[in-house]
XYZ file of C-alpha atoms in Angstrom:
160
model
C -199.490 93.800 -2.174
C -199.413 95.760 1.480
C -202.616 95.894 3.651
C -204.144 99.123 3.958
C -203.471 100.516 7.079
C -206.891 102.013 7.541
C -208.054 98.278 7.195
C -205.393 96.633 9.315
C -206.417 99.422 12.317
C -210.175 98.707 11.743
C -209.777 94.805 11.908
C -207.635 94.962 15.044
C -208.785 98.029 17.294
C -206.229 99.570 19.572
C -206.797 101.909 22.672
C -204.506 104.799 23.914
C -203.262 104.820 27.548
C -200.977 106.984 29.349
C -198.901 104.868 31.785
C -197.302 105.688 35.121
C -195.221 103.793 38.057
C -196.330 104.636 41.216
C -194.584 102.564 44.093
C -194.346 98.554 42.677
C -197.893 99.048 40.486
C -197.681 100.068 36.862
C -201.017 101.413 36.317
C -202.340 103.088 32.887
C -205.578 105.498 32.289
C -207.395 106.482 29.147
C -205.352 109.186 27.305
C -208.287 111.041 26.923
C -208.447 111.503 30.989
C -205.033 112.790 30.941
C -204.721 116.790 30.244
C -201.217 117.482 30.990
C -197.817 115.962 33.417
C -196.324 118.732 36.060
C -193.375 118.229 38.623
C -194.525 117.546 41.938
C -194.389 121.062 43.323
C -195.300 122.375 47.017
C -198.925 120.920 48.313
C -200.906 122.762 50.823
C -202.567 119.759 53.244
C -206.103 120.248 53.864
C -207.621 119.791 57.454
C -210.050 116.875 58.247
C -208.893 115.397 54.726
C -209.367 111.718 54.180
C -205.543 110.651 54.000
C -205.357 109.752 49.952
C -206.073 113.251 49.711
C -202.586 114.608 49.956
C -203.726 118.332 49.671
C -204.147 120.947 47.650
C -201.947 122.939 44.775
C -202.155 126.168 42.597
C -202.377 125.293 38.856
C -203.074 127.655 36.041
C -204.462 130.081 38.302
C -207.212 126.893 39.784
C -207.162 124.757 42.922
C -206.061 121.194 42.043
C -206.981 118.076 44.528
C -203.622 116.122 44.564
C -204.504 112.035 45.530
C -201.866 108.950 46.544
C -203.054 106.341 44.576
C -201.271 104.254 46.945
C -203.262 104.848 49.923
C -206.457 104.998 47.926
C -205.784 101.060 46.850
C -204.744 100.536 50.263
C -201.778 99.088 48.244
C -199.156 101.645 50.933
C -197.895 105.224 50.683
C -196.554 107.643 48.294
C -193.313 109.598 48.824
C -192.690 112.316 46.741
C -189.239 112.700 45.583
C -187.588 115.248 43.611
C -188.641 113.146 40.325
C -191.738 112.837 41.536
C -194.801 113.728 38.661
C -198.387 114.769 38.969
C -200.907 114.215 36.207
C -203.643 116.296 36.038
C -206.763 113.891 35.132
C -210.464 114.561 34.221
C -213.573 113.000 34.170
C -216.698 115.259 33.098
C -216.272 118.037 35.921
C -214.075 116.470 38.226
C -210.276 117.152 37.708
C -207.392 116.033 40.280
C -204.147 115.434 40.215
C -202.718 111.881 40.699
C -199.257 111.096 41.996
C -196.626 108.805 39.611
C -193.426 108.219 40.704
C -192.302 107.438 37.151
C -194.185 108.317 34.313
C -193.689 105.654 30.968
C -195.598 107.611 28.421
C -198.101 106.758 25.809
C -199.103 103.146 24.961
C -201.520 102.175 22.391
C -202.579 98.643 23.099
C -204.584 96.350 21.259
C -208.833 96.082 22.788
C -207.836 91.977 22.676
C -204.270 91.887 24.705
C -206.781 93.325 27.662
C -207.693 91.156 30.069
C -210.756 91.279 32.933
C -209.973 92.319 36.240
C -209.400 89.595 38.568
C -212.473 88.200 40.779
C -211.965 88.075 43.788
C -208.673 89.748 44.489
C -208.925 92.824 46.804
C -210.899 96.100 46.727
C -208.482 97.796 44.469
C -209.857 96.158 41.453
C -213.139 97.762 41.246
C -211.640 100.446 39.831
C -209.826 98.427 37.346
C -211.237 98.596 33.475
C -208.839 95.277 32.882
C -205.103 93.579 33.087
C -202.419 93.431 30.147
C -199.696 90.800 30.958
C -195.965 92.103 29.979
C -193.372 89.434 29.857
C -192.557 89.531 33.350
C -194.716 89.934 36.536
C -193.138 93.173 37.092
C -194.389 94.610 33.780
C -198.158 93.972 33.846
C -199.877 97.194 33.359
C -203.048 97.957 35.296
C -205.668 99.634 33.379
C -207.615 101.898 35.551
C -211.478 102.939 35.428
C -210.131 106.829 36.059
C -213.848 108.096 36.011
C -214.767 105.349 38.588
C -212.062 105.969 41.149
C -212.473 110.307 40.440
C -216.153 109.668 41.269
C -215.275 107.102 44.317
C -212.628 109.922 45.748
C -214.921 112.378 45.474
C -217.882 110.405 47.696
C -215.097 109.589 49.964
C -214.107 113.151 50.755
C -217.310 114.612 51.042
C -218.449 112.336 53.273
C -215.824 113.402 55.682
């Protein structure tokens, strides 16, 4: 007899992540933090805003701040190209758009496959939930603690 799917799922808990690529980084955020994906449109820059806050865009009658994760994590600078997307992320009452070069889609990842963030790497590791090793180094996915990331981004933006 085949094992019951409900029992198999309970025995091997998994979590769903929205995965995307920005620059050379492959990142994932918990799917419950993602509302939707948009085409990158015109952004209105904000004076005296931190460099990682590219500007704001209108979305469904609301003003949506747009974050460049490469700048935020001190990993470079994202470029807005015709295929660039913005995913609308939410954590509590905070809502922001985040640039993505490529959307990789939703991935179910076994909790047991999530490794702890590297110790003593760089400042970006403080925003990681963990790392999922791929067959090659280029296919490794860094899982972001999106709630902490948005809170830190807000603190940096307000402190200016």
